[in-house]
Amino acid sequence: SEGVNTFTITVTAENGIVKTYTIVITRAYKDTNTNVGNLSVSEGVLSPAFDKGILNYSVTVENSVTSITINAEGEAPTTSVSGTGIKNLNVGANVFEIKAVSQDGSVKAYTVVVTREASSNNKLRSLTVSEGTLSPVFAEDTTNYTVMVGYGVTTIDIGGTPSDTTAVVTGTGTKSLNVGENIYAVVVRGENGDLKTYTINVVREALEANAYL
């Protein structure tokens, strides 16, 4: 068993003399160390800095980071660690538990919360009109446009596709046109809530008088 184990061997000679031998075997106790010796991540920075006595950590990464590798090893050679490796990240908080198990079966859990930021992309990939032509030619960083249409055009369809599929576009669809300027706003809301507004001024020409009447 663990600890000191004493064994006695007695030898009796033919003449009756007895001699006793004592053997002491000390079996080491199982290691109780449940500390992680180091803990690191492939992206971002652990907060607070790693200390074996601190059990809870946080990491913030950009939206473009879709996975993270968590590395850890036991402080003692006999301590096993689970919960490490490559982790996929959803937008928002991702909670991972790292368990250190000592030789005697004791367990200590370290928690790493990785927060993946929401996308800030609030740009359009395309902006279209069913009548006339956008001026200037569409570019995702250009937010003001003009479209000229004839008097006979009474409606126009405005379409917009976001660069990021998590963004939401409003202000598109079929629009009625009055003679003169008609200003419409197409608004893109990024996943993180940031807004970007594209403005289209559709100018419908006035009816020209027939000079030959």
N, CA, C and O of each residue as an XYZ file, in Angstrom:
852
protein
N       0.842     -1.189      0.000
C       0.000      0.000      0.000
C       0.881      1.245      0.000
O       2.098      1.148      0.158
N       0.275      2.399     -0.175
C       1.049      3.632     -0.185
C       1.644      3.890      1.187
O       1.026      3.586      2.207
N       2.843      4.450      1.208
C       3.498      4.739      2.471
C       4.504      3.660      2.831
O       5.047      2.987      1.955
N       4.750      3.499      4.132
C       5.754      2.551      4.625
C       5.131      1.166      4.794
O       4.086      1.010      5.426
N       5.789      0.175      4.220
C       5.351     -1.221      4.346
C       6.516     -2.033      4.927
O       7.588     -2.105      4.327
N       6.298     -2.641      6.095
C       7.357     -3.387      6.788
C       7.079     -4.892      6.701
O       5.985     -5.361      7.017
N       8.100     -5.630      6.264
C       7.980     -7.086      6.144
C       9.093     -7.747      6.973
O      10.244     -7.311      6.938
N       8.738     -8.798      7.714
C       9.690     -9.506      8.564
C       9.894    -10.932      8.050
O       8.937    -11.655      7.772
N      11.152    -11.309      7.932
C      11.496    -12.673      7.519
C      12.268    -13.325      8.675
O      13.303    -12.815      9.103
N      11.770    -14.422      9.158
C      12.406    -15.121     10.279
C      13.033    -16.416      9.784
O      12.404    -17.217      9.091
N      14.316    -16.595     10.169
C      15.041    -17.806      9.780
C      15.422    -18.559     11.065
O      16.053    -17.984     11.953
N      15.051    -19.812     11.165
C      15.383    -20.638     12.326
C      16.384    -21.701     11.914
O      16.109    -22.548     11.065
N      17.544    -21.637     12.533
C      18.593    -22.622     12.227
C      18.252    -23.982     12.842
O      17.341    -24.094     13.663
N      19.006    -25.021     12.428
C      18.754    -26.383     12.906
C      18.980    -26.494     14.416
O      18.365    -27.308     15.105
N      19.899    -25.631     14.905
C      20.180    -25.669     16.340
C      19.217    -24.828     17.159
O      19.362    -24.682     18.372
N      18.225    -24.276     16.457
C      17.199    -23.528     17.157
C      17.436    -22.036     17.252
O      16.600    -21.301     17.776
N      18.572    -21.589     16.748
C      18.840    -20.152     16.783
C      17.957    -19.447     15.733
O      17.861    -19.873     14.583
N      17.345    -18.396     16.163
C      16.427    -17.647     15.282
C      17.052    -16.318     14.894
O      17.581    -15.591     15.734
N      16.981    -16.020     13.622
C      17.462    -14.718     13.137
C      16.340    -14.053     12.338
O      15.690    -14.677     11.500
N      16.143    -12.810     12.616
C      15.051    -12.076     11.967
C      15.609    -10.994     11.047
O      16.498    -10.231     11.428
N      15.079    -10.943      9.850
C      15.438     -9.916      8.863
C      14.199     -9.024      8.649
O      13.079     -9.510      8.498
N      14.434     -7.755      8.641
C      13.324     -6.814      8.425
C      13.538     -6.046      7.115
O      14.613     -5.493      6.885
N      12.533     -6.016      6.278
C      12.579     -5.265      5.011
C      11.520     -4.166      5.073
O      10.346     -4.437      5.321
N      11.941     -2.938      4.846
C      11.014     -1.803      4.817
C      10.904     -1.281      3.391
O      11.891     -0.825      2.813
N       9.727     -1.346      2.837
C       9.487     -0.851      1.477
C       8.563      0.370      1.570
O       7.444      0.284      2.076
N       9.049      1.482      1.079
C       8.221      2.700      1.090
C       7.676      2.938     -0.311
O       8.423      3.188     -1.257
N       6.372      2.854     -0.416
C       5.709      3.098     -1.700
C       5.215      4.535     -1.715
O       4.488      4.968     -0.821
N       5.622      5.269     -2.749
C       5.260      6.690     -2.824
C       3.750      6.867     -2.907
O       3.040      6.068     -3.518
N       3.287      7.931     -2.276
C       1.871      8.270     -2.379
C       1.594      8.802     -3.792
O       2.477      9.369     -4.436
N       0.369      8.612     -4.256
C      -0.002      9.137     -5.568
C       0.046     10.658     -5.543
O      -0.358     11.301     -4.574
N       0.550     11.207     -6.630
C       0.669     12.658     -6.739
C      -0.723     13.285     -6.738
O      -1.631     12.795     -7.409
N      -0.885     14.366     -5.987
C      -2.187     15.054     -5.904
C      -2.188     16.371     -6.684
O      -3.127     17.158     -6.561
N      -1.150     16.619     -7.482
C      -1.006     17.895     -8.187
C      -2.013     18.004     -9.332
O      -1.963     17.238    -10.294
N      -2.921     18.963     -9.215
C      -3.925     19.197    -10.265
C      -3.692     20.522    -10.984
O      -4.600     21.042    -11.633
N      -2.497     21.067    -10.876
C      -2.207     22.345    -11.519
C      -1.836     22.169    -12.988
O      -1.176     21.201    -13.369
N      -2.269     23.113    -13.793
C      -1.781     23.218    -15.164
C      -0.497     24.035    -15.118
O      -0.449     25.097    -14.496
N       0.530     23.540    -15.773
C       1.815     24.225    -15.743
C       1.885     25.424    -16.653
O       2.563     26.405    -16.345
N       1.186     25.355    -17.784
C       1.095     26.502    -18.686
C      -0.187     26.386    -19.484
O      -0.706     25.293    -19.709
N      -0.680     27.525    -19.902
C      -1.922     27.602    -20.675
C      -1.757     28.726    -21.679
O      -1.427     29.851    -21.304
N      -1.985     28.430    -22.961
C      -1.808     29.448    -23.991
C      -2.833     29.268    -25.100
O      -3.435     28.203    -25.240
N      -3.025     30.325    -25.889
C      -3.961     30.295    -27.015
C      -3.250     30.802    -28.260
O      -2.319     31.604    -28.177
N      -3.704     30.320    -29.426
C      -3.054     30.677    -30.693
C      -3.487     32.036    -31.217
O      -2.815     32.619    -32.068
N      -4.615     32.545    -30.711
C      -5.135     33.837    -31.168
C      -5.502     34.675    -29.944
O      -5.937     34.141    -28.924
N      -5.322     35.991    -30.057
C      -5.688     36.854    -28.950
C      -4.740     36.710    -27.775
O      -3.679     36.096    -27.891
N      -5.130     37.284    -26.639
C      -4.299     37.294    -25.438
C      -5.144     36.878    -24.243
O      -6.247     37.385    -24.044
N      -4.615     35.945    -23.446
C      -5.317     35.534    -22.231
C      -5.410     36.701    -21.250
O      -4.443     37.434    -21.040
N      -6.587     36.856    -20.656
C      -6.762     37.869    -19.624
C      -7.482     37.234    -18.442
O      -8.588     36.716    -18.598
N      -6.867     37.267    -17.260
C      -5.542     37.813    -16.946
C      -4.439     36.916    -17.492
O      -4.714     35.858    -18.058
N      -3.185     37.342    -17.320
C      -2.062     36.505    -17.732
C      -2.110     35.197    -16.947
O      -2.566     35.169    -15.804
N      -1.638     34.115    -17.566
C      -1.769     32.806    -16.932
C      -1.046     32.716    -15.600
O       0.101     33.140    -15.454
N      -1.748     32.156    -14.648
C      -1.193     31.809    -13.346
C      -1.894     30.527    -12.925
O      -3.119     30.435    -13.004
N      -1.129     29.537    -12.479
C      -1.720     28.234    -12.189
C      -2.818     28.292    -11.128
O      -3.663     27.400    -11.053
N      -2.802     29.345    -10.308
C      -3.825     29.473     -9.275
C      -5.084     30.177     -9.737
O      -6.072     30.215     -9.004
N      -5.069     30.745    -10.959
C      -6.243     31.428    -11.513
C      -6.951     30.472    -12.460
O      -6.333     29.909    -13.363
N      -8.253     30.293    -12.248
C      -8.986     29.264    -12.993
C      -9.802     29.801    -14.168
O     -10.198     29.024    -15.037
N     -10.063     31.106    -14.216
C     -10.949     31.656    -15.249
C     -10.234     32.708    -16.083
O      -9.599     33.624    -15.561
N     -10.361     32.545    -17.421
C      -9.677     33.430    -18.356
C     -10.624     33.849    -19.480
O     -11.609     33.167    -19.766
N     -10.312     34.967    -20.101
C     -11.080     35.429    -21.256
C     -10.132     35.822    -22.379
O      -8.999     36.241    -22.140
N     -10.614     35.680    -23.598
C      -9.866     36.041    -24.805
C     -10.853     36.663    -25.779
O     -11.957     36.147    -25.953
N     -10.475     37.757    -26.414
C     -11.315     38.374    -27.449
C     -10.580     38.308    -28.778
O      -9.406     38.666    -28.872
N     -11.292     37.842    -29.813
C     -10.686     37.746    -31.142
C     -11.580     38.442    -32.158
O     -12.770     38.648    -31.923
N     -10.989     38.800    -33.287
C     -11.744     39.461    -34.342
C     -12.705     38.487    -35.019
O     -12.578     37.271    -34.883
N     -13.652     39.036    -35.737
C     -14.648     38.214    -36.425
C     -14.020     37.280    -37.437
O     -14.549     36.197    -37.691
N     -12.901     37.679    -38.020
C     -12.261     36.858    -39.052
C     -11.649     35.584    -38.480
O     -11.325     34.666    -39.233
N     -11.487     35.515    -37.162
C     -10.912     34.327    -36.516
C     -12.024     33.313    -36.275
O     -12.915     33.542    -35.457
N     -11.969     32.195    -36.988
C     -13.046     31.196    -36.888
C     -12.667     29.986    -36.043
O     -13.514     29.142    -35.751
N     -11.405     29.898    -35.652
C     -10.980     28.797    -34.782
C      -9.791     29.246    -33.941
O      -9.103     30.214    -34.267
N      -9.570     28.524    -32.858
C      -8.475     28.854    -31.944
C      -7.907     27.550    -31.391
O      -8.639     26.581    -31.188
N      -6.605     27.533    -31.150
C      -5.974     26.364    -30.544
C      -5.626     26.683    -29.096
O      -4.961     27.679    -28.808
N      -6.083     25.825    -28.191
C      -5.776     25.978    -26.771
C      -4.722     24.940    -26.401
O      -4.901     23.745    -26.637
N      -3.628     25.408    -25.821
C      -2.534     24.522    -25.419
C      -2.386     24.540    -23.902
O      -2.471     25.601    -23.283
N      -2.165     23.377    -23.299
C      -1.940     23.286    -21.859
C      -1.266     21.962    -21.545
O      -1.427     20.981    -22.271
N      -0.511     21.945    -20.456
C       0.082     20.698    -19.987
C       0.149     20.722    -18.474
O       0.199     21.791    -17.865
N       0.151     19.540    -17.864
C       0.163     19.455    -16.415
C       1.464     19.937    -15.820
O       2.526     19.803    -16.428
N       1.380     20.499    -14.630
C       2.584     20.951    -13.942
C       3.455     19.758    -13.547
O       4.683     19.824    -13.609
N       2.804     18.670    -13.143
C       3.530     17.453    -12.781
C       3.479     16.465    -13.939
O       2.497     16.435    -14.680
N       4.525     15.654    -14.104
C       4.527     14.665    -15.192
C       3.367     13.680    -15.113
O       2.948     13.114    -16.123
N       2.857     13.483    -13.905
C       1.772     12.515    -13.705
C       0.389     13.124    -13.880
O      -0.617     12.419    -13.794
N       0.332     14.432    -14.125
C      -0.963     15.107    -14.287
C      -1.389     15.063    -15.747
O      -0.638     15.466    -16.635
N      -2.597     14.572    -15.987
C      -3.124     14.530    -17.358
C      -4.050     15.715    -17.586
O      -4.750     16.163    -16.678
N      -4.040     16.218    -18.827
C      -4.841     17.398    -19.168
C      -5.733     17.074    -20.358
O      -5.285     16.476    -21.336
N      -6.998     17.474    -20.268
C      -7.940     17.281    -21.375
C      -8.629     18.602    -21.699
O      -8.641     19.526    -20.886
N      -9.208     18.676    -22.907
C      -9.933     19.878    -23.318
C      -9.123     20.825    -24.177
O      -9.596     21.905    -24.529
N      -7.900     20.428    -24.520
C      -7.059     21.284    -25.361
C      -7.304     20.961    -26.844
O      -8.102     20.084    -27.175
N      -6.602     21.687    -27.731
C      -6.699     21.422    -29.167
C      -7.377     22.544    -29.920
O      -7.556     23.645    -29.398
N      -7.752     22.252    -31.158
C      -8.387     23.242    -32.040
C      -9.876     23.336    -31.727
O     -10.575     22.325    -31.662
N     -10.350     24.562    -31.536
C     -11.751     24.807    -31.219
C     -12.364     25.740    -32.267
O     -11.795     26.779    -32.601
N     -13.530     25.351    -32.775
C     -14.261     26.222    -33.695
C     -14.977     27.308    -32.899
O     -15.433     27.072    -31.780
N     -15.071     28.500    -33.489
C     -15.644     29.643    -32.786
C     -16.909     30.155    -33.465
O     -16.921     30.407    -34.669
N     -17.964     30.305    -32.683
C     -19.159     31.005    -33.134
C     -19.010     32.480    -32.766
O     -18.167     32.835    -31.943
N     -19.818     33.324    -33.368
C     -19.832     34.731    -32.976
C     -20.387     34.819    -31.556
O     -21.390     34.185    -31.232
N     -19.723     35.613    -30.714
C     -20.135     35.731    -29.319
C     -19.228     34.922    -28.421
O     -18.081     34.639    -28.768
N     -19.754     34.546    -27.247
C     -18.947     33.850    -26.238
C     -18.887     32.352    -26.520
O     -19.908     31.719    -26.785
N     -17.688     31.800    -26.460
C     -17.440     30.365    -26.613
C     -16.708     29.899    -25.354
O     -15.598     30.352    -25.072
N     -17.330     28.999    -24.605
C     -16.774     28.583    -23.314
C     -16.101     27.217    -23.455
O     -16.709     26.258    -23.929
N     -14.830     27.147    -23.034
C     -14.065     25.896    -23.102
C     -13.505     25.579    -21.723
O     -13.017     26.459    -21.014
N     -13.585     24.300    -21.356
C     -13.114     23.853    -20.047
C     -11.887     22.957    -20.216
O     -11.912     21.986    -20.972
N     -10.833     23.291    -19.513
C      -9.602     22.516    -19.525
C      -9.506     21.805    -18.170
O      -9.479     22.464    -17.131
N      -9.455     20.482    -18.172
C      -9.413     19.724    -16.923
C      -8.029     19.124    -16.699
O      -7.441     18.519    -17.595
N      -7.527     19.309    -15.482
C      -6.259     18.699    -15.070
C      -6.581     17.638    -14.015
O      -7.214     17.927    -13.000
N      -6.137     16.418    -14.270
C      -6.425     15.297    -13.369
C      -5.105     14.783    -12.795
O      -4.194     14.415    -13.536
N      -5.019     14.766    -11.462
C      -3.805     14.294    -10.805
C      -3.753     12.774    -10.799
O      -4.712     12.098    -11.171
N      -2.604     12.252    -10.365
C      -2.416     10.798    -10.326
C      -3.415     10.113     -9.397
O      -3.784      8.959     -9.614
N      -3.855     10.840     -8.346
C      -4.794     10.232     -7.404
C      -6.258     10.442     -7.798
O      -7.172     10.066     -7.064
N      -6.464     11.058     -8.983
C      -7.821     11.225     -9.490
C      -8.472     12.554     -9.175
O      -9.610     12.792     -9.580
N      -7.777     13.428     -8.460
C      -8.335     14.746     -8.175
C      -8.396     15.569     -9.463
O      -7.562     15.416    -10.356
N      -9.401     16.444     -9.538
C      -9.636     17.209    -10.769
C      -9.684     18.702    -10.471
O     -10.271     19.138     -9.481
N      -9.058     19.470    -11.347
C      -9.180     20.927    -11.303
C      -9.545     21.400    -12.703
O      -8.944     20.973    -13.688
N     -10.551     22.301    -12.787
C     -11.026     22.782    -14.092
C     -10.651     24.248    -14.289
O     -10.904     25.093    -13.431
N     -10.045     24.526    -15.433
C      -9.747     25.888    -15.867
C     -10.724     26.231    -16.984
O     -10.997     25.397    -17.847
N     -11.251     27.452    -16.974
C     -12.221     27.872    -17.987
C     -11.658     29.005    -18.838
O     -11.126     29.987    -18.320
N     -11.787     28.846    -20.160
C     -11.367     29.896    -21.101
C     -12.602     30.312    -21.912
O     -13.194     29.494    -22.616
N     -12.975     31.567    -21.809
C     -14.101     32.105    -22.577
C     -13.536     32.920    -23.738
O     -12.913     33.963    -23.535
N     -13.762     32.432    -24.951
C     -13.268     33.115    -26.148
C     -14.437     33.847    -26.799
O     -15.406     33.222    -27.229
N     -14.343     35.162    -26.870
C     -15.403     35.969    -27.482
C     -14.981     36.374    -28.885
O     -14.015     37.112    -29.081
N     -15.735     35.867    -29.852
C     -15.487     36.249    -31.249
C     -16.386     37.432    -31.587
O     -17.609     37.347    -31.475
N     -15.775     38.524    -31.996
C     -16.527     39.736    -32.274
C     -17.449     39.560    -33.482
O     -17.166     38.785    -34.395
N     -18.552     40.296    -33.459
C     -19.465     40.296    -34.598
C     -18.813     41.036    -35.765
O     -17.937     41.879    -35.573
N     -19.254     40.708    -36.966
C     -18.698     41.348    -38.157
C     -19.080     42.823    -38.200
O     -20.219     43.195    -37.920
N     -18.112     43.646    -38.553
C     -18.372     45.087    -38.704
C     -18.600     45.463    -40.168
O     -18.749     46.640    -40.494
N     -18.625     44.461    -41.048
C     -18.774     44.730    -42.482
C     -20.200     45.180    -42.780
O     -21.139     44.388    -42.707
N     -20.352     46.449    -43.113
C     -21.668     47.001    -43.436
C     -21.667     47.619    -44.840
O     -22.320     48.631    -45.095
N     -20.924     46.988    -45.727
C     -20.840     47.494    -47.095
C     -21.696     46.671    -48.040
O     -22.024     45.516    -47.770
N     -22.051     47.299    -49.161
C     -22.759     46.594    -50.231
C     -21.761     45.986    -51.206
O     -20.718     46.567    -51.505
N     -22.110     44.810    -51.689
C     -21.329     44.209    -52.769
C     -21.835     44.695    -54.111
O     -21.073     44.806    -55.072
N     -23.140     44.986    -54.172
C     -23.725     45.499    -55.417
C     -24.908     46.406    -55.096
O     -25.583     46.238    -54.080
N     -25.139     47.354    -55.968
C     -26.273     48.269    -55.881
C     -26.802     48.448    -57.295
O     -26.058     48.839    -58.194
N     -28.085     48.164    -57.494
C     -28.637     48.177    -58.855
C     -29.928     48.978    -58.927
O     -30.644     49.141    -57.939
N     -30.200     49.472    -60.133
C     -31.467     50.142    -60.422
C     -32.021     49.575    -61.726
O     -31.265     49.226    -62.633
N     -33.349     49.487    -61.810
C     -33.980     48.893    -62.990
C     -34.097     49.872    -64.154
O     -34.340     49.459    -65.288
N     -33.926     51.164    -63.882
C     -34.022     52.191    -64.925
C     -32.825     53.121    -64.805
O     -32.348     53.395    -63.704
N     -32.345     53.603    -65.946
C     -31.235     54.537    -65.910
C     -29.935     53.866    -65.498
O     -29.819     52.641    -65.491
N     -28.969     54.693    -65.158
C     -27.631     54.199    -64.804
C     -27.107     54.951    -63.588
O     -27.227     56.173    -63.491
N     -26.525     54.194    -62.666
C     -25.934     54.832    -61.496
C     -24.744     55.699    -61.918
O     -23.913     55.288    -62.728
N     -24.683     56.888    -61.360
C     -23.547     57.770    -61.599
C     -23.078     58.314    -60.249
O     -23.854     58.954    -59.540
N     -21.830     58.070    -59.892
C     -20.800     57.319    -60.614
C     -21.080     55.813    -60.610
O     -22.044     55.349    -60.001
N     -20.220     55.063    -61.300
C     -20.342     53.603    -61.293
C     -20.204     53.106    -59.854
O     -19.419     53.647    -59.076
N     -20.969     52.080    -59.512
C     -20.983     51.609    -58.123
C     -19.608     51.171    -57.632
O     -18.864     50.479    -58.327
N     -19.302     51.594    -56.428
C     -18.125     51.127    -55.686
C     -18.551     51.059    -54.225
O     -19.280     51.928    -53.747
N     -18.100     50.032    -53.518
C     -18.623     49.792    -52.173
C     -18.368     50.938    -51.197
O     -19.107     51.095    -50.226
N     -17.335     51.738    -51.442
C     -17.028     52.845    -50.541
C     -17.622     54.173    -50.993
O     -17.466     55.188    -50.314
N     -18.301     54.170    -52.137
C     -18.984     55.379    -52.625
C     -20.436     55.303    -52.186
O     -21.119     54.319    -52.467
N     -20.908     56.325    -51.506
C     -22.244     56.236    -50.889
C     -23.298     57.141    -51.530
O     -24.469     57.060    -51.159
N     -22.919     57.995    -52.477
C     -23.907     58.899    -53.091
C     -23.948     58.720    -54.608
O     -22.921     58.731    -55.286
N     -25.181     58.555    -55.122
C     -25.357     58.282    -56.550
C     -26.519     59.095    -57.097
O     -27.422     59.517    -56.375
N     -26.451     59.292    -58.396
C     -27.539     59.960    -59.119
C     -27.964     59.075    -60.281
O     -27.134     58.434    -60.924
N     -29.272     59.047    -60.544
C     -29.818     58.300    -61.679
C     -30.772     59.235    -62.413
O     -31.648     59.836    -61.792
N     -30.612     59.362    -63.722
C     -31.510     60.181    -64.544
C     -32.460     59.268    -65.306
O     -32.030     58.301    -65.936
N     -33.769     59.580    -65.246
C     -34.758     58.802    -65.998
C     -35.705     59.756    -66.714
O     -35.854     60.914    -66.323
N     -36.344     59.252    -67.770
C     -37.285     60.068    -68.531
C     -38.611     60.252    -67.806
O     -38.889     59.603    -66.798
N     -39.403     61.136    -68.339
C     -40.708     61.441    -67.733
C     -41.603     60.205    -67.676
O     -42.387     60.039    -66.741
N     -41.482     59.345    -68.677
C     -42.360     58.176    -68.750
C     -42.061     57.111    -67.704
O     -42.841     56.172    -67.546
N     -40.955     57.235    -66.990
C     -40.612     56.254    -65.951
C     -41.235     56.686    -64.623
O     -40.832     57.692    -64.038
N     -42.206     55.929    -64.160
C     -42.931     56.317    -62.942
C     -42.528     55.502    -61.710
O     -42.855     55.863    -60.579
N     -41.822     54.412    -61.944
C     -41.321     53.614    -60.814
C     -39.908     53.110    -61.139
O     -39.495     53.052    -62.297
N     -39.198     52.756    -60.089
C     -37.858     52.203    -60.263
C     -37.629     51.146    -59.185
O     -38.067     51.304    -58.046
N     -36.943     50.074    -59.554
C     -36.593     49.030    -58.590
C     -35.147     49.225    -58.158
O     -34.242     49.319    -58.986
N     -34.950     49.284    -56.857
C     -33.602     49.426    -56.298
C     -33.235     48.113    -55.602
O     -33.987     47.604    -54.770
N     -32.080     47.585    -55.954
C     -31.608     46.343    -55.344
C     -30.252     46.533    -54.698
O     -29.453     47.359    -55.139
N     -29.998     45.768    -53.655
C     -28.705     45.851    -52.977
C     -28.339     44.522    -52.329
O     -29.172     43.892    -51.678
N     -27.093     44.101    -52.509
C     -26.599     42.848    -51.924
C     -25.447     43.156    -50.986
O     -24.490     43.811    -51.400
N     -25.502     42.704    -49.730
C     -24.425     43.014    -48.788
C     -23.159     42.217    -49.091
O     -23.224     41.114    -49.634
N     -22.018     42.781    -48.740
C     -20.753     42.069    -48.901
C     -20.665     40.899    -47.935
O     -20.097     39.856    -48.259
N     -21.233     41.077    -46.745
C     -21.224     40.044    -45.713
C     -22.641     39.522    -45.543
O     -23.581     40.299    -45.374
N     -22.792     38.210    -45.588
C     -24.134     37.625    -45.514
C     -24.799     37.844    -44.161
O     -26.008     37.649    -44.036
N     -24.036     38.244    -43.144
C     -24.640     38.501    -41.838
C     -25.233     39.906    -41.746
O     -25.950     40.210    -40.793
N     -24.945     40.759    -42.719
C     -25.479     42.120    -42.717
C     -26.917     42.117    -43.229
O     -27.334     41.217    -43.959
N     -27.666     43.149    -42.827
C     -29.069     43.292    -43.235
C     -29.225     44.576    -44.039
O     -28.760     45.639    -43.628
N     -29.885     44.466    -45.188
C     -30.090     45.616    -46.077
C     -31.553     46.030    -46.056
O     -32.439     45.190    -46.209
N     -31.809     47.309    -45.868
C     -33.165     47.852    -45.934
C     -33.187     49.026    -46.908
O     -32.153     49.629    -47.196
N     -34.372     49.338    -47.405
C     -34.522     50.475    -48.311
C     -34.568     50.097    -49.772
O     -34.672     50.970    -50.633
N     -34.493     48.807    -50.069
C     -34.570     48.356    -51.458
C     -36.033     48.117    -51.830
O     -36.930     48.251    -50.997
N     -36.258     47.756    -53.111
C     -37.610     47.468    -53.577
C     -38.073     48.447    -54.631
O     -37.272     49.201    -55.184
N     -39.369     48.435    -54.912
C     -39.961     49.297    -55.939
C     -40.322     50.651    -55.353
O     -40.964     50.733    -54.305
N     -39.902     51.724    -56.039
C     -40.131     53.086    -55.558
C     -40.913     53.882    -56.606
O     -40.646     53.795    -57.804
N     -41.874     54.649    -56.126
C     -42.619     55.544    -57.018
C     -41.813     56.814    -57.248
O     -41.096     57.283    -56.364
N     -41.947     57.364    -58.460
C     -41.152     58.536    -58.820
C     -42.036     59.734    -59.116
O     -42.976     59.643    -59.906
N     -41.736     60.842    -58.486
C     -42.331     62.117    -58.839
C     -41.424     62.806    -59.851
O     -40.262     62.432    -60.012
N     -41.957     63.805    -60.524
C     -41.116     64.598    -61.416
C     -40.111     65.355    -60.558
O     -40.470     65.930    -59.531
N     -38.847     65.351    -60.986
C     -37.803     66.018    -60.227
C     -37.001     65.016    -59.400
O     -36.872     63.851    -59.776
N     -36.472     65.474    -58.289
C     -35.601     64.633    -57.482
C     -36.392     63.704    -56.557
O     -37.380     64.102    -55.940
N     -35.929     62.466    -56.483
C     -36.483     61.470    -55.570
C     -35.296     60.808    -54.859
O     -34.512     60.083    -55.471
N     -35.189     61.069    -53.596
C     -34.010     60.600    -52.855
C     -34.369     59.381    -52.010
O     -35.305     59.408    -51.211
N     -33.604     58.319    -52.206
C     -33.840     57.068    -51.478
C     -32.549     56.632    -50.773
O     -31.443     56.789    -51.292
N     -32.735     56.093    -49.599
C     -31.601     55.621    -48.795
C     -31.643     54.098    -48.693
O     -32.668     53.511    -48.348
N     -30.520     53.481    -48.997
C     -30.345     52.037    -48.795
C     -29.387     51.890    -47.607
O     -28.239     52.332    -47.662
N     -29.873     51.271    -46.549
C     -29.113     51.198    -45.299
C     -28.643     49.765    -45.066
O     -29.417     48.813    -45.171
N     -27.366     49.636    -44.749
C     -26.780     48.325    -44.446
C     -26.403     48.302    -42.966
O     -25.629     49.136    -42.497
N     -26.959     47.341    -42.243
C     -26.624     47.175    -40.829
C     -25.686     45.982    -40.681
O     -26.069     44.847    -40.967
N     -24.445     46.242    -40.229
C     -23.500     45.162    -40.000
C     -23.946     44.282    -38.848
O     -24.810     44.668    -38.061
N     -23.362     43.113    -38.751
C     -23.725     42.179    -37.685
C     -23.535     42.806    -36.305
O     -24.252     42.471    -35.362
N     -22.567     43.717    -36.190
C     -22.301     44.357    -34.904
C     -23.176     45.580    -34.662
O     -23.041     46.243    -33.634
N     -24.083     45.889    -35.609
C     -25.007     47.002    -35.437
C     -24.600     48.284    -36.126
O     -25.397     49.220    -36.193
N     -23.377     48.358    -36.645
C     -22.932     49.568    -37.340
C     -23.712     49.755    -38.641
O     -23.995     48.796    -39.360
N     -24.053     51.021    -38.927
C     -24.862     51.333    -40.107
C     -24.040     52.052    -41.175
O     -23.136     52.833    -40.873
N     -24.381     51.765    -42.427
C     -23.812     52.504    -43.566
C     -24.957     52.803    -44.512
O     -25.741     51.917    -44.850
N     -25.052     54.063    -44.942
C     -26.165     54.487    -45.790
C     -25.667     54.861    -47.182
O     -24.753     55.671    -47.338
N     -26.284     54.256    -48.179
C     -26.047     54.596    -49.587
C     -27.256     55.407    -50.060
O     -28.395     54.974    -49.884
N     -27.022     56.571    -50.654
C     -28.103     57.462    -51.087
C     -28.171     57.503    -52.611
O     -27.165     57.692    -53.295
N     -29.384     57.321    -53.118
C     -29.613     57.400    -54.567
C     -30.604     58.534    -54.845
O     -31.719     58.534    -54.323
N     -30.196     59.479    -55.655
C     -31.080     60.570    -56.077
C     -31.552     60.260    -57.497
O     -30.801     60.394    -58.463
N     -32.806     59.845    -57.600
C     -33.374     59.525    -58.911
C     -34.087     60.773    -59.434
O     -35.062     61.232    -58.840
N     -33.596     61.314    -60.545
C     -34.169     62.540    -61.107
C     -35.044     62.166    -62.300
O     -34.556     61.691    -63.326
N     -36.335     62.389    -62.142
C     -37.284     62.115    -63.234
C     -37.526     63.409    -64.001
O     -37.918     64.427    -63.432
N     -37.281     63.341    -65.310
C     -37.414     64.538    -66.139
C     -38.867     65.003    -66.209
O     -39.803     64.215    -66.077
N     -39.022     66.311    -66.421
C     -40.362     66.888    -66.580
C     -40.874     66.635    -67.998
O     -40.093     66.406    -68.921
N     -42.185     66.679    -68.152
C     -42.788     66.512    -69.477
C     -42.483     67.744    -70.315
O     -42.775     68.872    -69.917
N     -41.883     67.506    -71.497
C     -41.556     68.615    -72.370
C     -42.782     69.013    -73.190
O     -43.516     68.156    -73.681
N     -42.997     70.338    -73.332
C     -44.096     70.837    -74.166
C     -43.761     70.595    -75.633
O     -42.606     70.749    -76.030
N     -44.748     70.218    -76.450
C     -44.552     69.969    -77.872
C     -44.499     71.313    -78.613
O     -45.501     72.015    -78.752
N     -43.322     71.631    -79.067
C     -43.131     72.943    -79.708
C     -43.873     73.074    -81.029
O     -43.998     74.178    -81.559
N     -44.368     71.964    -81.571
C     -45.023     72.032    -82.879
C     -46.529     72.140    -82.769
O     -47.214     72.232    -83.788
N     -47.059     72.130    -81.563
C     -48.520     72.276    -81.411
C     -48.923     73.719    -81.597
O     -50.106     74.045    -81.507
